[in-house]
Tab-separated table of C-alpha atoms and ligand atoms in Angstrom:
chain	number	residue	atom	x	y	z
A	23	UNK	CA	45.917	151.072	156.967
A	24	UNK	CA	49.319	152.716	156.594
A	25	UNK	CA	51.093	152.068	159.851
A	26	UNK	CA	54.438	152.945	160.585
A	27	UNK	CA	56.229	151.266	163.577
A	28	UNK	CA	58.204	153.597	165.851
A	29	UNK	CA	60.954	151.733	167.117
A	30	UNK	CA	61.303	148.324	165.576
A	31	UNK	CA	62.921	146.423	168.145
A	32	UNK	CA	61.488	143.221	169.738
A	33	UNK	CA	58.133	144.902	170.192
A	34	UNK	CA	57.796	147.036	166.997
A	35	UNK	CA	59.070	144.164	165.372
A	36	UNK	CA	55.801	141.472	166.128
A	37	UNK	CA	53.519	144.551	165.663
A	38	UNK	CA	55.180	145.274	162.671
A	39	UNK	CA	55.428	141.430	161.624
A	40	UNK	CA	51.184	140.837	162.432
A	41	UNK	CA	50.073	143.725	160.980
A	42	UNK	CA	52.134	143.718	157.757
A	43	UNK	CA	50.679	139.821	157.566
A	44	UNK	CA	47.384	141.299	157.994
A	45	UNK	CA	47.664	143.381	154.957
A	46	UNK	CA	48.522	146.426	156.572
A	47	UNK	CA	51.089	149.058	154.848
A	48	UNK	CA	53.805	149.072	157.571
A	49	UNK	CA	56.945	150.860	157.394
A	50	UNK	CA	59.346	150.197	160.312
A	51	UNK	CA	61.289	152.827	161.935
A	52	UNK	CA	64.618	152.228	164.046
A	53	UNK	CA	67.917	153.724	164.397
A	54	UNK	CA	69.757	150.307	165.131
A	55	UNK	CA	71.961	150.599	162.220
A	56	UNK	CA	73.057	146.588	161.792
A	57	UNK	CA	69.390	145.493	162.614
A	58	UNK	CA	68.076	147.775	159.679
A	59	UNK	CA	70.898	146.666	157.331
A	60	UNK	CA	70.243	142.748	158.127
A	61	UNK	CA	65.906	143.661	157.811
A	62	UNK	CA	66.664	145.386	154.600
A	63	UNK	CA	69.115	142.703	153.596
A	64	UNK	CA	67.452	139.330	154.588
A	65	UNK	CA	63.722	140.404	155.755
A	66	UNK	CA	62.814	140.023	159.161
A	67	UNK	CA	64.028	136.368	160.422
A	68	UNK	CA	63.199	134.309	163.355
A	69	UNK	CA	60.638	132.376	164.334
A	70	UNK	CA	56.949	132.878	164.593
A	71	UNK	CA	55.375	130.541	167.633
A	72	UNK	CA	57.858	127.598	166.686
A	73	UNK	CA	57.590	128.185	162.716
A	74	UNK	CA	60.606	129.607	160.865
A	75	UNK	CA	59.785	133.158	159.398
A	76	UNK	CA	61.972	135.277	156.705
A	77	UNK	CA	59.695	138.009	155.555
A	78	UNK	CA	60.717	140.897	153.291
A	79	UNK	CA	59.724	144.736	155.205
A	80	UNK	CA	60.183	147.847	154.721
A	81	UNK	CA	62.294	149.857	157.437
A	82	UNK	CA	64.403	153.125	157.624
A	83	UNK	CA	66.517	155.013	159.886
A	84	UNK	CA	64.940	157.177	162.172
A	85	UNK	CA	67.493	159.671	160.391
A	86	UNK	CA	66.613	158.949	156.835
A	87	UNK	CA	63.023	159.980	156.969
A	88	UNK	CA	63.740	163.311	155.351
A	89	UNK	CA	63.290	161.344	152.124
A	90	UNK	CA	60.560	159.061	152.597
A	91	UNK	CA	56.870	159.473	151.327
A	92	UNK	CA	55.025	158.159	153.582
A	93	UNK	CA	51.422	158.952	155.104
A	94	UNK	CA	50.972	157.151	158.185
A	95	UNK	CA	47.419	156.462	159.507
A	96	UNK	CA	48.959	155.453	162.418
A	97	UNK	CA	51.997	155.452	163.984
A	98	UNK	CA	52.977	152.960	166.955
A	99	UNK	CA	55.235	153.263	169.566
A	100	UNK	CA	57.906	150.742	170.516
A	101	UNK	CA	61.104	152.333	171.452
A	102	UNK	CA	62.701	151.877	174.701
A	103	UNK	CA	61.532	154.562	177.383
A	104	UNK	CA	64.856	156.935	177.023
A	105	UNK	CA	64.441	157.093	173.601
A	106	UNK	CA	60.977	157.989	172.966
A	107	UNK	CA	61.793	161.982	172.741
A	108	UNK	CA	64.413	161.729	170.022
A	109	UNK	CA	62.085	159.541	167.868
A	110	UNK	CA	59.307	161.311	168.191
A	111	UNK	CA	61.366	164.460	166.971
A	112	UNK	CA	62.802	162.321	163.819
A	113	UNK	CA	58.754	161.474	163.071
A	114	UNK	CA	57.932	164.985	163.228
A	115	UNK	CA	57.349	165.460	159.549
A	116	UNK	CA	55.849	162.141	159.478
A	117	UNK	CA	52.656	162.765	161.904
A	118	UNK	CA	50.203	164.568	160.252
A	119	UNK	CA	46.821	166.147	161.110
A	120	UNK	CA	44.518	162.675	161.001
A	121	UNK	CA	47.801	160.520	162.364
A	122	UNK	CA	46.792	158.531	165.418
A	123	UNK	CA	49.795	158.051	167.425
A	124	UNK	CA	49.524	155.097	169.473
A	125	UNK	CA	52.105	154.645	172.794
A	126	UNK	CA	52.608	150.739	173.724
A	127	UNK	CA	56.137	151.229	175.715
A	128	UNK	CA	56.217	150.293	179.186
A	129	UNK	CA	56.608	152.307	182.341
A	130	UNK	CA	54.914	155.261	183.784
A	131	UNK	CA	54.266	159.076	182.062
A	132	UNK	CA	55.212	158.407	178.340
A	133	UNK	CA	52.083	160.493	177.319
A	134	UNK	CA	54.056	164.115	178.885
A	135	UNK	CA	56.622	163.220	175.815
A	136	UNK	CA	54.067	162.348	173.238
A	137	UNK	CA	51.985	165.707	173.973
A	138	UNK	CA	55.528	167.696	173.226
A	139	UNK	CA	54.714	167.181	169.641
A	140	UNK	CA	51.426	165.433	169.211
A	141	UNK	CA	47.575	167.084	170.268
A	142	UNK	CA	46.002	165.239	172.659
A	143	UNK	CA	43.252	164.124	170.400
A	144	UNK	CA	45.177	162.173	168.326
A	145	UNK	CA	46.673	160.361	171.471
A	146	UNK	CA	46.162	156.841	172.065
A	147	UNK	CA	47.475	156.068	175.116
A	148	UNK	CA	47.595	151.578	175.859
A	149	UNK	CA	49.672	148.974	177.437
A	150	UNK	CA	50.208	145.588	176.324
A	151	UNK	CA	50.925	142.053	177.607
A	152	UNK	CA	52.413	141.000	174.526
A	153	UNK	CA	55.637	140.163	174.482
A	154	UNK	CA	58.840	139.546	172.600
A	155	UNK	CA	62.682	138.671	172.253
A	156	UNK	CA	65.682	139.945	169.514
A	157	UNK	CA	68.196	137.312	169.174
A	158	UNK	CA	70.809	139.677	167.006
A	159	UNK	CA	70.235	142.071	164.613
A	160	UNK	CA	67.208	141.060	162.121
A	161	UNK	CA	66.237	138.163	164.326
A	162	UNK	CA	63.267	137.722	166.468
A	163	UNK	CA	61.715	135.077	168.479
A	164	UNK	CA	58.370	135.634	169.292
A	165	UNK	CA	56.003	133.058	171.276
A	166	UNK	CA	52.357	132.991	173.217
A	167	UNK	CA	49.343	135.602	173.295
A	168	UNK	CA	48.908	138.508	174.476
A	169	UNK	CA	46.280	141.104	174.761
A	170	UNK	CA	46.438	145.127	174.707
A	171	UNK	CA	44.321	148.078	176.053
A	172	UNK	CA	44.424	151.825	174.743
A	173	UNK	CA	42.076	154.993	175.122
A	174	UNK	CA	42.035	157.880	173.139
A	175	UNK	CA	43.625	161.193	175.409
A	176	UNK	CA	41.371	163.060	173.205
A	177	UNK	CA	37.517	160.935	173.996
A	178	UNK	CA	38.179	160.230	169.701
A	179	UNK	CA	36.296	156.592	170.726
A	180	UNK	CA	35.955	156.650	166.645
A	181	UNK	CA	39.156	156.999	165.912
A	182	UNK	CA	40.060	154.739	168.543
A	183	UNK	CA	37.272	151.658	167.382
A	184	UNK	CA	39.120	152.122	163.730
A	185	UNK	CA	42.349	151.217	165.225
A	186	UNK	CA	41.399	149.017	167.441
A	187	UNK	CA	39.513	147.044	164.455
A	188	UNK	CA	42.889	146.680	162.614
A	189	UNK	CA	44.657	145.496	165.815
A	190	UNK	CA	42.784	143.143	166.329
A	191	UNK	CA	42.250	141.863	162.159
A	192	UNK	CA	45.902	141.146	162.435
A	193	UNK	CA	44.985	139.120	165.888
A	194	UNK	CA	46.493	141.585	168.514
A	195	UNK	CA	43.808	141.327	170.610
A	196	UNK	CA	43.153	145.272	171.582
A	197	UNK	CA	40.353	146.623	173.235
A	198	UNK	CA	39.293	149.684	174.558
A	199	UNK	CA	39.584	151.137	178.298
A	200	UNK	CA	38.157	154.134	179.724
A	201	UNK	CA	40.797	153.777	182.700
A	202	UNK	CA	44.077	153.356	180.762
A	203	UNK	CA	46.402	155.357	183.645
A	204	UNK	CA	44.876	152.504	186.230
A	205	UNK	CA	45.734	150.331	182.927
A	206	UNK	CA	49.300	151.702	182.993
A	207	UNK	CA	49.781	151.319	186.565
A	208	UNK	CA	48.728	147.820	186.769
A	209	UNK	CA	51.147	146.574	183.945
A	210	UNK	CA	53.735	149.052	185.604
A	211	UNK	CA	53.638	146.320	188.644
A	212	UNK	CA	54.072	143.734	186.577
A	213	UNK	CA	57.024	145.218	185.042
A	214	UNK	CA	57.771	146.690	188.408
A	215	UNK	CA	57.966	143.627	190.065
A	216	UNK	CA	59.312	141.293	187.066
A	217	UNK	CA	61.318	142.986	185.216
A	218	UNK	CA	63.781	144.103	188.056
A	219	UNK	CA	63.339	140.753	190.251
A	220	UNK	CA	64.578	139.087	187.296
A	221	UNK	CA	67.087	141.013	185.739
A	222	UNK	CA	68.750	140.987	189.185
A	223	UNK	CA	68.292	136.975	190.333
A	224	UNK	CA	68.854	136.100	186.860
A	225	UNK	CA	65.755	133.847	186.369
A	226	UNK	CA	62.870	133.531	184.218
A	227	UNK	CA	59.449	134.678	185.310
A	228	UNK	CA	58.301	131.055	186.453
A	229	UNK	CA	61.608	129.988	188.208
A	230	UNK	CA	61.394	133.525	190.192
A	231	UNK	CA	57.465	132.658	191.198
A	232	UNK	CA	58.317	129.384	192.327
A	233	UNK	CA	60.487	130.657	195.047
A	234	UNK	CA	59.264	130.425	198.625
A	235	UNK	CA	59.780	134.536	199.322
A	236	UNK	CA	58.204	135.797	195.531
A	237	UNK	CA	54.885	136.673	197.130
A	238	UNK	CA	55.962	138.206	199.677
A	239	UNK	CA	58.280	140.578	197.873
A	240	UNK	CA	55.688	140.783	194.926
A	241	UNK	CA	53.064	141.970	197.460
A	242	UNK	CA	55.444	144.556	199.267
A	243	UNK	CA	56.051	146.471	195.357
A	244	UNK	CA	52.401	146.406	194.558
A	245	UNK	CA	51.745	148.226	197.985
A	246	UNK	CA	54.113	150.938	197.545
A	247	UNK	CA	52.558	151.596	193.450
A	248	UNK	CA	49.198	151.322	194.593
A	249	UNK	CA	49.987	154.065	197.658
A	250	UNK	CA	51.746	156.558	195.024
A	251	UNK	CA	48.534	155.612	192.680
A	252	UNK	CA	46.069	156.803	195.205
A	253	UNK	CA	48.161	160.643	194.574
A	254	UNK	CA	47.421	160.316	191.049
A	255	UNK	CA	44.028	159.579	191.710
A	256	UNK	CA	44.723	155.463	190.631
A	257	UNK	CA	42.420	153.100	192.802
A	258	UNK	CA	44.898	149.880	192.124
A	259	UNK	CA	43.007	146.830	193.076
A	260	UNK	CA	46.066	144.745	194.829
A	261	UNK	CA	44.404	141.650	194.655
A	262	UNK	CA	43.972	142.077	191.019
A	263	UNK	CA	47.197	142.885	190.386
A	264	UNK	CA	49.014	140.383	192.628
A	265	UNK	CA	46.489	138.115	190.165
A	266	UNK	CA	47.489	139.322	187.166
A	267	UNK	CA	51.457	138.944	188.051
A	268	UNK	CA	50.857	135.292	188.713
A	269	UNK	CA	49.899	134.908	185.286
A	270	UNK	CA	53.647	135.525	184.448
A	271	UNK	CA	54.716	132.091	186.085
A	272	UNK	CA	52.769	129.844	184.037
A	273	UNK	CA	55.490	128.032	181.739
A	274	UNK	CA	52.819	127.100	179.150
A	275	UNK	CA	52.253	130.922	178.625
A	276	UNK	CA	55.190	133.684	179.184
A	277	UNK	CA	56.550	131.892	182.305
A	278	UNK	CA	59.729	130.829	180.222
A	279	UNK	CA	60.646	134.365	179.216
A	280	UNK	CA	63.307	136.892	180.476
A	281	UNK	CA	61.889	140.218	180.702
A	282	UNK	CA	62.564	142.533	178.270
A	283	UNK	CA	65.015	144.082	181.147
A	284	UNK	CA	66.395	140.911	181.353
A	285	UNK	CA	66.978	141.333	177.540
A	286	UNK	CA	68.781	145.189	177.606
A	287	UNK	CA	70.988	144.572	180.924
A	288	UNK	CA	71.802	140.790	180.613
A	289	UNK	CA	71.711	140.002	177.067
A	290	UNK	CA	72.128	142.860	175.258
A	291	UNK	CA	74.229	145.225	177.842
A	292	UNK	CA	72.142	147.957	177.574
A	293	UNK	CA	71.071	150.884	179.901
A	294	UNK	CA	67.538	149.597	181.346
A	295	UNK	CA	63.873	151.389	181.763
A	296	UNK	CA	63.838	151.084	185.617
A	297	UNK	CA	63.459	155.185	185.926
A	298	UNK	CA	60.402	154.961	184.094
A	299	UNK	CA	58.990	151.975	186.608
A	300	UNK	CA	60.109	151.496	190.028
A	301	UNK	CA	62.260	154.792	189.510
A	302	UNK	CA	59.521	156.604	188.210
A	303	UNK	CA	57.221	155.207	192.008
A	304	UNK	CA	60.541	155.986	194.182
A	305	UNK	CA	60.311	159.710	192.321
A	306	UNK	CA	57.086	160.289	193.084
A	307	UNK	CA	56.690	159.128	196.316
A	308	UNK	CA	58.739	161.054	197.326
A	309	UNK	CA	57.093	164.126	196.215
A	310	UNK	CA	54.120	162.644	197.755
A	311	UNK	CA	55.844	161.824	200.889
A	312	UNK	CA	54.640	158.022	200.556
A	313	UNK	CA	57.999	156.008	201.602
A	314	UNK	CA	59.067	153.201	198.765
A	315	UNK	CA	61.773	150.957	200.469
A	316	UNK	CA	61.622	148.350	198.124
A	317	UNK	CA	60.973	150.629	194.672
A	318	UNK	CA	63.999	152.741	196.112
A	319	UNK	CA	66.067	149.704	196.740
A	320	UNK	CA	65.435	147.532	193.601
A	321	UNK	CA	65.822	150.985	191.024
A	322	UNK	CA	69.644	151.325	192.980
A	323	UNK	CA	70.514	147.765	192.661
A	324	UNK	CA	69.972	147.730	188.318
A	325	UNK	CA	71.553	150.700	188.660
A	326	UNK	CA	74.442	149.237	190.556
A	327	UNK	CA	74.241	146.195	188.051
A	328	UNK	CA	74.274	148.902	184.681
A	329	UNK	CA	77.752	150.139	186.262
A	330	UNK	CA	79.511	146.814	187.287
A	331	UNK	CA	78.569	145.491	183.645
A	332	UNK	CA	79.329	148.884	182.113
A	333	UNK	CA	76.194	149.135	180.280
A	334	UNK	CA	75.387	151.178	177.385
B	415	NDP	N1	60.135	142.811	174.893
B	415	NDP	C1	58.994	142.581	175.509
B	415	NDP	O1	58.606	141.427	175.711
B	415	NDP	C2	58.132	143.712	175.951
B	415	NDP	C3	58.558	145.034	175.856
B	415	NDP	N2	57.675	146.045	176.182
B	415	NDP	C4	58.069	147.457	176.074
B	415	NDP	O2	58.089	147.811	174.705
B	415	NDP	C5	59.068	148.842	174.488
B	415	NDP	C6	60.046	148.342	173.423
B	415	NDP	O3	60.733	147.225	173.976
B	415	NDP	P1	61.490	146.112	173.119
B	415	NDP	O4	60.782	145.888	171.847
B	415	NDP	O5	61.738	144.980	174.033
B	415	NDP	O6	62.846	146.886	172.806
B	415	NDP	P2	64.161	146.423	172.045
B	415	NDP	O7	65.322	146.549	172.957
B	415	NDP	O8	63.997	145.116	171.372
B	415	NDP	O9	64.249	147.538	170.942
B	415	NDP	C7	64.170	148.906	171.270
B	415	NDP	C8	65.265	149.680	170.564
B	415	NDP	O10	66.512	149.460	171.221
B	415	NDP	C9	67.582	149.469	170.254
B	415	NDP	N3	68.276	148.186	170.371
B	415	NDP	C10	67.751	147.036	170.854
B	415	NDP	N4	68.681	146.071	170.939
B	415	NDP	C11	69.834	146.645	170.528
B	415	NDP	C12	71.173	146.185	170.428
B	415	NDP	N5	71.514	144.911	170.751
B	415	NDP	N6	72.117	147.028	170.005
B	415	NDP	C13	71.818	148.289	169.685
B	415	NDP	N7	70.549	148.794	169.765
B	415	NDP	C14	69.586	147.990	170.168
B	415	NDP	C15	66.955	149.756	168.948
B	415	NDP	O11	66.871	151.172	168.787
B	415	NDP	P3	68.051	152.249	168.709
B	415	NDP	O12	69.166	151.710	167.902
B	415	NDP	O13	67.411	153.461	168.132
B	415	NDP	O14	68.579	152.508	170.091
B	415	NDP	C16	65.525	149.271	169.160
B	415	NDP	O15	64.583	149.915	168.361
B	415	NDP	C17	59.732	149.098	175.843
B	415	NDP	O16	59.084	150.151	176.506
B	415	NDP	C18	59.474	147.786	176.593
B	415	NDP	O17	59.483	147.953	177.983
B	415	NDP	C19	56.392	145.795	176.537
B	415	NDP	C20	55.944	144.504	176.651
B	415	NDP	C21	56.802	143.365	176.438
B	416	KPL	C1	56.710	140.113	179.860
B	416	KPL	C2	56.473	141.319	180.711
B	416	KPL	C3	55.002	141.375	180.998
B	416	KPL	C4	57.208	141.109	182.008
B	416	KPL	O1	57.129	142.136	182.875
B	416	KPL	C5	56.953	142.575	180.051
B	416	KPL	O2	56.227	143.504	179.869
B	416	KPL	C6	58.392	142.774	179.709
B	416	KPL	O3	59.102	141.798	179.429
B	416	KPL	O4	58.800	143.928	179.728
């Protein structure tokens, strides 16, 4: 399949890196000027669950696409939530009619930005618990399993199973769900309880869950998602949830990673996704009149942290 990877980053980058192994036709797409100069240099480097990988890919700048031949089958989204509309107008000439356009990135409402230039019907809306880590430009680190979900916006279950085949031929374990916004909102309190936690205690996923107060703070962020869900017509099963964040402290699995917050505000100095997460729940529950404490307080305090470390 001819894939091209929207936003090669840590994400894009594995996706990129499996399928292309597969024997997939992947361009990447980025506009991080010194990462696409080292990739075009040097191939992707880094390291592939402990083994050393240099691999030669193709990638351009978002803004250099004018020039490139290119018929995407596919095209996947990985860029970072605030960046998703200005890539998706560089790809313009790049989606055509039968291009499924597939949107992995975190947080909540991604799909209002896609539909801007996109028809529904060739809308594949997922989530993923993959995950991933850029050490410098060209450089990745990339570790454990992971698993992803999508549905098609526009019922296209055939277009969707044809995807979904090639996802998982290049082991990226994808399935299909016929309640991807429930989807969304469940991995949106895992992100809206780890990513922020973490980014602001400075920990790891397992050092955070080992504390005595984690559940207890875990359980109050789940509530207020699941009680903005119920507006949006998203029955969150909390148990399930609180389950599936527990998963995140096992140090044999992701336990050892940073979030990819973690990764934009403490590594890299970067502006972080929290609008699009506990933002996005403090937003709308207010709208809804549902009161968010905890969504309210956390989104102010990465805020607060962007500004004392003068993030970009
Ligand atoms: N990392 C993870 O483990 C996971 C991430 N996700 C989600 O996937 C999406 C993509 O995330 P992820 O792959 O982590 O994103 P990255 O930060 O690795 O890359 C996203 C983009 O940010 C820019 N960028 C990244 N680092 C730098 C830097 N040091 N200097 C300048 N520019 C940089 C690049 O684009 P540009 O230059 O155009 O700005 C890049 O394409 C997000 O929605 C994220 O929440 C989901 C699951 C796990
Ligand atoms: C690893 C995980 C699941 C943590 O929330 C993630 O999605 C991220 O790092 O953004």
């Amino acid at each position: 399949m001819n894939i091209i990877i929207a936003g090669a980053g840590a994400m894009g980058s594995r996706f990129g890196y499996m399928l292309h192994k597969a024997g997939n036709e992947v361009v990447l797409v980025d506009g991080w000027q010194d990462h696409i100069d080292s990739i075009k240099a040097n191939g992707l480097q880094g390291s592939f669950n402990g083994e050393e990988i240099k691999e030669s890919m193709t990638i351009y700048n978002q803004n250099e696409l004018g020039n490139v031949d290119f018929s995407a089958d596919l095209v996947i989204l990985f860029t970072k939530a605030m960046q998703l509309d200005n890539m998706m107008n560089s790809l313009k000439e790049m989606v055509g009619e039968k291009t499924q356009v597939l949107c992995l990135l975190n947080g909540i409402g991604h799909e209002d930005v896609v539909k801007k230039y996109v028809p529904e019907s060739n809308i594949l809306l997922g989530n993923t618990m993959w995950t991933a880590g850029l050490e410098g430009p060209g450089h990745v680190k990339l570790f454990g399993n992971g698993s992803l979900e999508l549905q098609s916006l526009g019922n296209d279950e055939k277009a969707a199973t044809e995807v979904i085949e090639v996802l998982n031929a290049a082991d990226l374990n994808a399935k299909y769900s016929h309640h991807i916004r429930a989807s969304i909102y469940k991995k949106a309190c895992v992100n809206g309880t780890m990513n922020g936690l973490c980014t602001i205690l400075d920990s790891n996923m397992a050092d955070f869950g080992e504390t005595s107060v984690a559940d207890d703070i875990v359980e109050t962020i789940v509530n207020e998602f699941a009680a903005v869900g119920k507006h949006e017509g998203v029955e969150l099963n909390v148990p399930e949830v609180l389950a599936q964040i527990k998963t995140c402290y096992n140090r044999e699995t992701i336990g050892l990673h940073h979030p990819s917050m973690y990764q934009d505000l403490i590594v890299s100095n970067r502006l972080t996704e929290i609008d699009y997460i506990n933002g996005a729940i403090a937003r709308k529950g207010l709208a809804y009149g549902v009161v968010t404490p905890y969504c309210t307080f956390l989104t102010q305090l990465v805020h607060s942290k962007e500004q004392i470390l003068g993030a970009k």
